[in-house]
Amino acid sequence: MALNDKSRNEAVLKAITANRLRDGEVIFLAPGPGLGWVERLDDAALFEDAAAADTALAAAKAQAEGEQFAVDVYAFDLRVVDGQRVPVKTRERIRALGPTVRIDLGKQAAA
């Protein structure tokens, strides 16, 4: 979904993503206490506050390294546009939806 002029005025939020080592699946930090992970961006924790996002990111990195559960843990920017979570950068849009060559594959096929 392309961002329109109206959405540029909406707040930029943060989410945290990684790749699960077991199968390479893109995962997102889940909301709530503890450090759970989910496979869909729609289910991910969102952070309005940069300090809270940084704290959660540090904890997620420590867990991923300690448990050898995931790699490439990082935070990224997104906006909520018309009720949809839309990553700001194309890389995260692709990671959230799946392959770009066939829309019948990946997470986009399930929607």
mmCIF file of N, CA and C in Angstrom:
data_model
loop_
_atom_site.group_PDB
_atom_site.id
_atom_site.type_symbol
_atom_site.label_atom_id
_atom_site.label_comp_id
_atom_site.label_asym_id
_atom_site.label_seq_id
_atom_site.Cartn_x
_atom_site.Cartn_y
_atom_site.Cartn_z
ATOM 1 N N MET A 1 0.842 -1.165 0.000
ATOM 2 C CA MET A 1 0.000 0.000 0.000
ATOM 3 C C MET A 1 0.888 1.230 0.000
ATOM 4 N N ALA A 2 0.709 2.110 -0.915
ATOM 5 C CA ALA A 2 1.501 3.330 -0.999
ATOM 6 C C ALA A 2 1.025 4.317 0.061
ATOM 7 N N LEU A 3 1.967 5.029 0.612
ATOM 8 C CA LEU A 3 1.618 6.050 1.589
ATOM 9 C C LEU A 3 1.137 7.287 0.860
ATOM 10 N N ASN A 4 0.022 7.832 1.294
ATOM 11 C CA ASN A 4 -0.498 9.037 0.667
ATOM 12 C C ASN A 4 -0.129 10.260 1.501
ATOM 13 N N ASP A 5 -0.473 11.459 1.016
ATOM 14 C CA ASP A 5 -0.111 12.682 1.720
ATOM 15 C C ASP A 5 -0.674 12.719 3.136
ATOM 16 N N LYS A 6 -1.899 12.222 3.324
ATOM 17 C CA LYS A 6 -2.510 12.225 4.649
ATOM 18 C C LYS A 6 -1.690 11.387 5.631
ATOM 19 N N SER A 7 -1.202 10.242 5.185
ATOM 20 C CA SER A 7 -0.486 9.349 6.089
ATOM 21 C C SER A 7 0.872 9.898 6.498
ATOM 22 N N ARG A 8 1.410 10.813 5.741
ATOM 23 C CA ARG A 8 2.706 11.390 6.104
ATOM 24 C C ARG A 8 2.612 12.168 7.402
ATOM 25 N N ASN A 9 1.410 12.621 7.758
ATOM 26 C CA ASN A 9 1.217 13.360 8.988
ATOM 27 C C ASN A 9 0.976 12.439 10.181
ATOM 28 N N GLU A 10 0.784 11.162 9.950
ATOM 29 C CA GLU A 10 0.533 10.212 11.027
ATOM 30 C C GLU A 10 1.850 9.841 11.703
ATOM 31 N N ALA A 11 1.748 9.449 12.950
ATOM 32 C CA ALA A 11 2.930 9.133 13.741
ATOM 33 C C ALA A 11 3.679 7.925 13.181
ATOM 34 N N VAL A 12 4.976 7.993 13.257
ATOM 35 C CA VAL A 12 5.806 6.855 12.889
ATOM 36 C C VAL A 12 6.004 6.015 14.142
ATOM 37 N N LEU A 13 5.688 4.743 14.040
ATOM 38 C CA LEU A 13 5.838 3.798 15.133
ATOM 39 C C LEU A 13 7.027 2.897 14.860
ATOM 40 N N LYS A 14 7.408 2.102 15.836
ATOM 41 C CA LYS A 14 8.490 1.127 15.688
ATOM 42 C C LYS A 14 7.954 -0.263 15.974
ATOM 43 N N ALA A 15 8.496 -1.232 15.263
ATOM 44 C CA ALA A 15 8.272 -2.646 15.542
ATOM 45 C C ALA A 15 9.643 -3.314 15.487
ATOM 46 N N ILE A 16 9.740 -4.502 16.036
ATOM 47 C CA ILE A 16 11.016 -5.226 16.081
ATOM 48 C C ILE A 16 10.859 -6.530 15.314
ATOM 49 N N THR A 17 11.840 -6.808 14.469
ATOM 50 C CA THR A 17 11.790 -8.006 13.635
ATOM 51 C C THR A 17 13.103 -8.779 13.735
ATOM 52 N N ALA A 18 13.064 -10.020 13.267
ATOM 53 C CA ALA A 18 14.242 -10.892 13.229
ATOM 54 C C ALA A 18 13.939 -12.041 12.274
ATOM 55 N N ASN A 19 14.910 -12.917 12.098
ATOM 56 C CA ASN A 19 14.711 -14.158 11.355
ATOM 57 C C ASN A 19 14.928 -15.320 12.312
ATOM 58 N N ARG A 20 13.932 -16.208 12.379
ATOM 59 C CA ARG A 20 14.027 -17.395 13.224
ATOM 60 C C ARG A 20 15.052 -18.348 12.616
ATOM 61 N N LEU A 21 15.971 -18.835 13.422
ATOM 62 C CA LEU A 21 17.033 -19.711 12.920
ATOM 63 C C LEU A 21 16.524 -21.067 12.459
ATOM 64 N N ARG A 22 15.523 -21.600 13.125
ATOM 65 C CA ARG A 22 15.036 -22.949 12.808
ATOM 66 C C ARG A 22 14.594 -23.089 11.355
ATOM 67 N N ASP A 23 13.902 -22.048 10.844
ATOM 68 C CA ASP A 23 13.349 -22.174 9.501
ATOM 69 C C ASP A 23 13.520 -20.914 8.639
ATOM 70 N N GLY A 24 14.159 -19.887 9.169
ATOM 71 C CA GLY A 24 14.382 -18.668 8.402
ATOM 72 C C GLY A 24 13.186 -17.743 8.334
ATOM 73 N N GLU A 25 12.094 -18.094 8.993
ATOM 74 C CA GLU A 25 10.872 -17.296 8.957
ATOM 75 C C GLU A 25 11.087 -15.899 9.551
ATOM 76 N N VAL A 26 10.490 -14.911 8.928
ATOM 77 C CA VAL A 26 10.500 -13.554 9.470
ATOM 78 C C VAL A 26 9.555 -13.541 10.658
ATOM 79 N N ILE A 27 10.038 -13.030 11.795
ATOM 80 C CA ILE A 27 9.220 -12.967 13.001
ATOM 81 C C ILE A 27 9.256 -11.547 13.566
ATOM 82 N N PHE A 28 8.275 -11.253 14.415
ATOM 83 C CA PHE A 28 8.130 -9.935 15.006
ATOM 84 C C PHE A 28 7.935 -10.090 16.504
ATOM 85 N N LEU A 29 8.468 -9.162 17.273
ATOM 86 C CA LEU A 29 8.306 -9.191 18.716
ATOM 87 C C LEU A 29 6.832 -9.016 19.060
ATOM 88 N N ALA A 30 6.332 -9.875 19.936
ATOM 89 C CA ALA A 30 4.918 -9.854 20.329
ATOM 90 C C ALA A 30 4.686 -8.843 21.446
ATOM 91 N N PRO A 31 3.471 -8.328 21.545
ATOM 92 C CA PRO A 31 3.154 -7.419 22.650
ATOM 93 C C PRO A 31 3.036 -8.179 23.965
ATOM 94 N N GLY A 32 3.054 -7.435 25.046
ATOM 95 C CA GLY A 32 2.838 -8.027 26.354
ATOM 96 C C GLY A 32 4.128 -8.319 27.085
ATOM 97 N N PRO A 33 3.965 -8.801 28.303
ATOM 98 C CA PRO A 33 5.148 -9.120 29.109
ATOM 99 C C PRO A 33 5.878 -10.335 28.532
ATOM 100 N N GLY A 34 7.141 -10.401 28.808
ATOM 101 C CA GLY A 34 7.942 -11.494 28.272
ATOM 102 C C GLY A 34 8.408 -11.169 26.877
ATOM 103 N N LEU A 35 9.137 -12.075 26.300
ATOM 104 C CA LEU A 35 9.680 -11.868 24.963
ATOM 105 C C LEU A 35 9.174 -12.948 24.031
ATOM 106 N N GLY A 36 7.922 -12.833 23.648
ATOM 107 C CA GLY A 36 7.346 -13.757 22.690
ATOM 108 C C GLY A 36 7.518 -13.217 21.284
ATOM 109 N N TRP A 37 7.351 -14.090 20.308
ATOM 110 C CA TRP A 37 7.491 -13.716 18.901
ATOM 111 C C TRP A 37 6.287 -14.209 18.121
ATOM 112 N N VAL A 38 5.910 -13.456 17.105
ATOM 113 C CA VAL A 38 4.793 -13.812 16.234
ATOM 114 C C VAL A 38 5.256 -13.749 14.780
ATOM 115 N N GLU A 39 4.508 -14.387 13.895
ATOM 116 C CA GLU A 39 4.894 -14.445 12.488
ATOM 117 C C GLU A 39 4.223 -13.378 11.632
ATOM 118 N N ARG A 40 3.227 -12.684 12.170
ATOM 119 C CA ARG A 40 2.502 -11.685 11.380
ATOM 120 C C ARG A 40 2.717 -10.285 11.947
ATOM 121 N N LEU A 41 2.970 -9.339 11.075
ATOM 122 C CA LEU A 41 3.148 -7.951 11.486
ATOM 123 C C LEU A 41 1.907 -7.431 12.205
ATOM 124 N N ASP A 42 0.730 -7.883 11.792
ATOM 125 C CA ASP A 42 -0.511 -7.431 12.430
ATOM 126 C C ASP A 42 -0.574 -7.801 13.913
ATOM 127 N N ASP A 43 0.191 -8.796 14.321
ATOM 128 C CA ASP A 43 0.184 -9.253 15.709
ATOM 129 C C ASP A 43 1.360 -8.710 16.522
ATOM 130 N N ALA A 44 2.223 -7.927 15.904
ATOM 131 C CA ALA A 44 3.456 -7.450 16.539
ATOM 132 C C ALA A 44 3.199 -6.322 17.519
ATOM 133 N N ALA A 45 4.111 -6.188 18.467
ATOM 134 C CA ALA A 45 4.097 -5.052 19.388
ATOM 135 C C ALA A 45 4.503 -3.799 18.625
ATOM 136 N N LEU A 46 3.842 -2.695 18.929
ATOM 137 C CA LEU A 46 4.179 -1.410 18.334
ATOM 138 C C LEU A 46 4.645 -0.471 19.440
ATOM 139 N N PHE A 47 5.649 0.324 19.133
ATOM 140 C CA PHE A 47 6.214 1.247 20.106
ATOM 141 C C PHE A 47 6.109 2.667 19.583
ATOM 142 N N GLU A 48 5.470 3.533 20.367
ATOM 143 C CA GLU A 48 5.394 4.951 20.026
ATOM 144 C C GLU A 48 6.618 5.686 20.547
ATOM 145 N N ASP A 49 7.148 5.209 21.662
ATOM 146 C CA ASP A 49 8.260 5.853 22.343
ATOM 147 C C ASP A 49 9.578 5.211 21.931
ATOM 148 N N ALA A 50 10.525 6.034 21.463
ATOM 149 C CA ALA A 50 11.814 5.516 21.002
ATOM 150 C C ALA A 50 12.581 4.833 22.132
ATOM 151 N N ALA A 51 12.507 5.362 23.343
ATOM 152 C CA ALA A 51 13.220 4.753 24.467
ATOM 153 C C ALA A 51 12.669 3.363 24.783
ATOM 154 N N ALA A 52 11.351 3.216 24.737
ATOM 155 C CA ALA A 52 10.741 1.906 24.979
ATOM 156 C C ALA A 52 11.140 0.917 23.887
ATOM 157 N N ALA A 53 11.185 1.390 22.651
ATOM 158 C CA ALA A 53 11.603 0.530 21.540
ATOM 159 C C ALA A 53 13.055 0.097 21.716
ATOM 160 N N ASP A 54 13.914 1.016 22.134
ATOM 161 C CA ASP A 54 15.332 0.687 22.350
ATOM 162 C C ASP A 54 15.494 -0.339 23.465
ATOM 163 N N THR A 55 14.740 -0.185 24.537
ATOM 164 C CA THR A 55 14.799 -1.138 25.654
ATOM 165 C C THR A 55 14.339 -2.518 25.204
ATOM 166 N N ALA A 56 13.225 -2.566 24.486
ATOM 167 C CA ALA A 56 12.709 -3.845 23.989
ATOM 168 C C ALA A 56 13.672 -4.476 22.992
ATOM 169 N N LEU A 57 14.283 -3.656 22.146
ATOM 170 C CA LEU A 57 15.240 -4.164 21.161
ATOM 171 C C LEU A 57 16.444 -4.799 21.852
ATOM 172 N N ALA A 58 16.982 -4.136 22.879
ATOM 173 C CA ALA A 58 18.130 -4.684 23.612
ATOM 174 C C ALA A 58 17.775 -6.020 24.255
ATOM 175 N N ALA A 59 16.588 -6.112 24.845
ATOM 176 C CA ALA A 59 16.151 -7.365 25.467
ATOM 177 C C ALA A 59 15.946 -8.458 24.426
ATOM 178 N N ALA A 60 15.360 -8.099 23.289
ATOM 179 C CA ALA A 60 15.126 -9.079 22.223
ATOM 180 C C ALA A 60 16.446 -9.600 21.656
ATOM 181 N N LYS A 61 17.415 -8.705 21.471
ATOM 182 C CA LYS A 61 18.733 -9.136 20.975
ATOM 183 C C LYS A 61 19.401 -10.078 21.969
ATOM 184 N N ALA A 62 19.329 -9.740 23.246
ATOM 185 C CA ALA A 62 19.943 -10.589 24.266
ATOM 186 C C ALA A 62 19.295 -11.966 24.285
ATOM 187 N N GLN A 63 17.965 -12.016 24.187
ATOM 188 C CA GLN A 63 17.269 -13.300 24.170
ATOM 189 C C GLN A 63 17.653 -14.112 22.937
ATOM 190 N N ALA A 64 17.629 -13.463 21.788
ATOM 191 C CA ALA A 64 17.909 -14.168 20.536
ATOM 192 C C ALA A 64 19.319 -14.749 20.539
ATOM 193 N N GLU A 65 20.278 -13.976 21.033
ATOM 194 C CA GLU A 65 21.658 -14.464 21.084
ATOM 195 C C GLU A 65 21.820 -15.547 22.145
ATOM 196 N N GLY A 66 21.229 -15.319 23.319
ATOM 197 C CA GLY A 66 21.374 -16.268 24.426
ATOM 198 C C GLY A 66 20.750 -17.620 24.136
ATOM 199 N N GLU A 67 19.594 -17.598 23.511
ATOM 200 C CA GLU A 67 18.881 -18.845 23.209
ATOM 201 C C GLU A 67 19.191 -19.373 21.815
ATOM 202 N N GLN A 68 19.985 -18.635 21.056
ATOM 203 C CA GLN A 68 20.290 -18.969 19.658
ATOM 204 C C GLN A 68 18.997 -19.284 18.907
ATOM 205 N N PHE A 69 18.057 -18.366 19.040
ATOM 206 C CA PHE A 69 16.713 -18.522 18.509
ATOM 207 C C PHE A 69 16.520 -17.783 17.192
ATOM 208 N N ALA A 70 17.133 -16.584 17.098
ATOM 209 C CA ALA A 70 16.914 -15.736 15.930
ATOM 210 C C ALA A 70 18.165 -14.916 15.640
ATOM 211 N N VAL A 71 18.230 -14.400 14.412
ATOM 212 C CA VAL A 71 19.341 -13.542 13.999
ATOM 213 C C VAL A 71 18.797 -12.262 13.379
ATOM 214 N N ASP A 72 19.669 -11.288 13.240
ATOM 215 C CA ASP A 72 19.350 -10.011 12.588
ATOM 216 C C ASP A 72 18.155 -9.332 13.248
ATOM 217 N N VAL A 73 18.237 -9.163 14.556
ATOM 218 C CA VAL A 73 17.171 -8.506 15.316
ATOM 219 C C VAL A 73 17.348 -7.000 15.173
ATOM 220 N N TYR A 74 16.303 -6.302 14.709
ATOM 221 C CA TYR A 74 16.385 -4.852 14.570
ATOM 222 C C TYR A 74 14.999 -4.233 14.605
ATOM 223 N N ALA A 75 14.961 -2.944 14.867
ATOM 224 C CA ALA A 75 13.709 -2.186 14.879
ATOM 225 C C ALA A 75 13.536 -1.496 13.532
ATOM 226 N N PHE A 76 12.288 -1.302 13.138
ATOM 227 C CA PHE A 76 12.008 -0.599 11.893
ATOM 228 C C PHE A 76 10.794 0.299 12.079
ATOM 229 N N ASP A 77 10.676 1.276 11.186
ATOM 230 C CA ASP A 77 9.584 2.251 11.245
ATOM 231 C C ASP A 77 8.374 1.766 10.458
ATOM 232 N N LEU A 78 7.201 2.103 10.975
ATOM 233 C CA LEU A 78 5.956 1.820 10.254
ATOM 234 C C LEU A 78 4.921 2.863 10.634
ATOM 235 N N ARG A 79 3.890 2.908 9.840
ATOM 236 C CA ARG A 79 2.737 3.775 10.087
ATOM 237 C C ARG A 79 1.479 2.914 10.030
ATOM 238 N N VAL A 80 0.447 3.370 10.690
ATOM 239 C CA VAL A 80 -0.851 2.735 10.562
ATOM 240 C C VAL A 80 -1.662 3.621 9.627
ATOM 241 N N VAL A 81 -1.993 3.083 8.448
ATOM 242 C CA VAL A 81 -2.714 3.817 7.413
ATOM 243 C C VAL A 81 -4.025 3.092 7.142
ATOM 244 N N ASP A 82 -5.118 3.786 7.365
ATOM 245 C CA ASP A 82 -6.443 3.191 7.169
ATOM 246 C C ASP A 82 -6.575 1.854 7.898
ATOM 247 N N GLY A 83 -6.029 1.796 9.107
ATOM 248 C CA GLY A 83 -6.126 0.593 9.928
ATOM 249 C C GLY A 83 -5.129 -0.499 9.583
ATOM 250 N N GLN A 84 -4.287 -0.278 8.588
ATOM 251 C CA GLN A 84 -3.301 -1.275 8.164
ATOM 252 C C GLN A 84 -1.908 -0.850 8.613
ATOM 253 N N ARG A 85 -1.124 -1.791 9.067
ATOM 254 C CA ARG A 85 0.265 -1.510 9.438
ATOM 255 C C ARG A 85 1.106 -1.523 8.175
ATOM 256 N N VAL A 86 1.732 -0.396 7.878
ATOM 257 C CA VAL A 86 2.495 -0.252 6.644
ATOM 258 C C VAL A 86 3.932 0.130 6.979
ATOM 259 N N PRO A 87 4.883 -0.777 6.777
ATOM 260 C CA PRO A 87 6.280 -0.409 6.982
ATOM 261 C C PRO A 87 6.675 0.750 6.070
ATOM 262 N N VAL A 88 7.526 1.622 6.573
ATOM 263 C CA VAL A 88 7.959 2.789 5.819
ATOM 264 C C VAL A 88 8.855 2.382 4.657
ATOM 265 N N LYS A 89 9.741 1.422 4.887
ATOM 266 C CA LYS A 89 10.690 1.007 3.845
ATOM 267 C C LYS A 89 10.218 -0.253 3.123
ATOM 268 N N THR A 90 10.561 -0.324 1.861
ATOM 269 C CA THR A 90 10.166 -1.450 1.018
ATOM 270 C C THR A 90 10.690 -2.778 1.558
ATOM 271 N N ARG A 91 11.895 -2.796 2.106
ATOM 272 C CA ARG A 91 12.474 -4.040 2.628
ATOM 273 C C ARG A 91 11.544 -4.685 3.653
ATOM 274 N N GLU A 92 11.045 -3.889 4.590
ATOM 275 C CA GLU A 92 10.175 -4.445 5.619
ATOM 276 C C GLU A 92 8.795 -4.798 5.065
ATOM 277 N N ARG A 93 8.348 -4.091 4.048
ATOM 278 C CA ARG A 93 7.073 -4.469 3.411
ATOM 279 C C ARG A 93 7.186 -5.869 2.811
ATOM 280 N N ILE A 94 8.288 -6.129 2.130
ATOM 281 C CA ILE A 94 8.504 -7.446 1.528
ATOM 282 C C ILE A 94 8.645 -8.508 2.608
ATOM 283 N N ARG A 95 9.405 -8.202 3.651
ATOM 284 C CA ARG A 95 9.592 -9.175 4.741
ATOM 285 C C ARG A 95 8.261 -9.501 5.415
ATOM 286 N N ALA A 96 7.378 -8.522 5.534
ATOM 287 C CA ALA A 96 6.096 -8.734 6.209
ATOM 288 C C ALA A 96 5.119 -9.539 5.356
ATOM 289 N N LEU A 97 5.214 -9.419 4.035
ATOM 290 C CA LEU A 97 4.234 -10.057 3.153
ATOM 291 C C LEU A 97 4.711 -11.325 2.468
ATOM 292 N N GLY A 98 5.967 -11.419 2.162
ATOM 293 C CA GLY A 98 6.470 -12.602 1.481
ATOM 294 C C GLY A 98 6.980 -12.279 0.090
ATOM 295 N N PRO A 99 7.177 -13.275 -0.736
ATOM 296 C CA PRO A 99 7.779 -13.095 -2.058
ATOM 297 C C PRO A 99 7.015 -12.076 -2.908
ATOM 298 N N THR A 100 7.751 -11.348 -3.720
ATOM 299 C CA THR A 100 7.117 -10.344 -4.580
ATOM 300 C C THR A 100 6.792 -10.890 -5.963
ATOM 301 N N VAL A 101 7.235 -12.091 -6.269
ATOM 302 C CA VAL A 101 7.024 -12.624 -7.613
ATOM 303 C C VAL A 101 5.676 -13.316 -7.781
ATOM 304 N N ARG A 102 5.115 -13.811 -6.675
ATOM 305 C CA ARG A 102 3.820 -14.499 -6.737
ATOM 306 C C ARG A 102 3.034 -14.166 -5.480
ATOM 307 N N ILE A 103 1.891 -13.545 -5.644
ATOM 308 C CA ILE A 103 1.117 -13.159 -4.479
ATOM 309 C C ILE A 103 0.346 -14.323 -3.861
ATOM 310 N N ASP A 104 0.427 -15.497 -4.471
ATOM 311 C CA ASP A 104 -0.217 -16.668 -3.881
ATOM 312 C C ASP A 104 0.722 -17.403 -2.920
ATOM 313 N N LEU A 105 1.896 -16.846 -2.675
ATOM 314 C CA LEU A 105 2.856 -17.434 -1.754
ATOM 315 C C LEU A 105 3.083 -16.479 -0.577
ATOM 316 N N GLY A 106 3.569 -17.010 0.523
ATOM 317 C CA GLY A 106 3.930 -16.183 1.669
ATOM 318 C C GLY A 106 2.725 -15.736 2.471
ATOM 319 N N LYS A 107 2.979 -14.796 3.359
ATOM 320 C CA LYS A 107 1.943 -14.315 4.263
ATOM 321 C C LYS A 107 0.840 -13.566 3.531
ATOM 322 N N GLN A 108 1.168 -12.972 2.403
ATOM 323 C CA GLN A 108 0.147 -12.242 1.640
ATOM 324 C C GLN A 108 -0.913 -13.177 1.090
ATOM 325 N N ALA A 109 -0.580 -14.447 0.878
ATOM 326 C CA ALA A 109 -1.542 -15.411 0.349
ATOM 327 C C ALA A 109 -2.593 -15.776 1.402
ATOM 328 N N ALA A 110 -2.218 -15.691 2.648
ATOM 329 C CA ALA A 110 -3.130 -16.058 3.723
ATOM 330 C C ALA A 110 -4.162 -14.983 3.992
ATOM 331 N N ALA A 111 -3.916 -13.773 3.544
ATOM 332 C CA ALA A 111 -4.814 -12.650 3.873
ATOM 333 C C ALA A 111 -6.062 -12.648 3.027
#
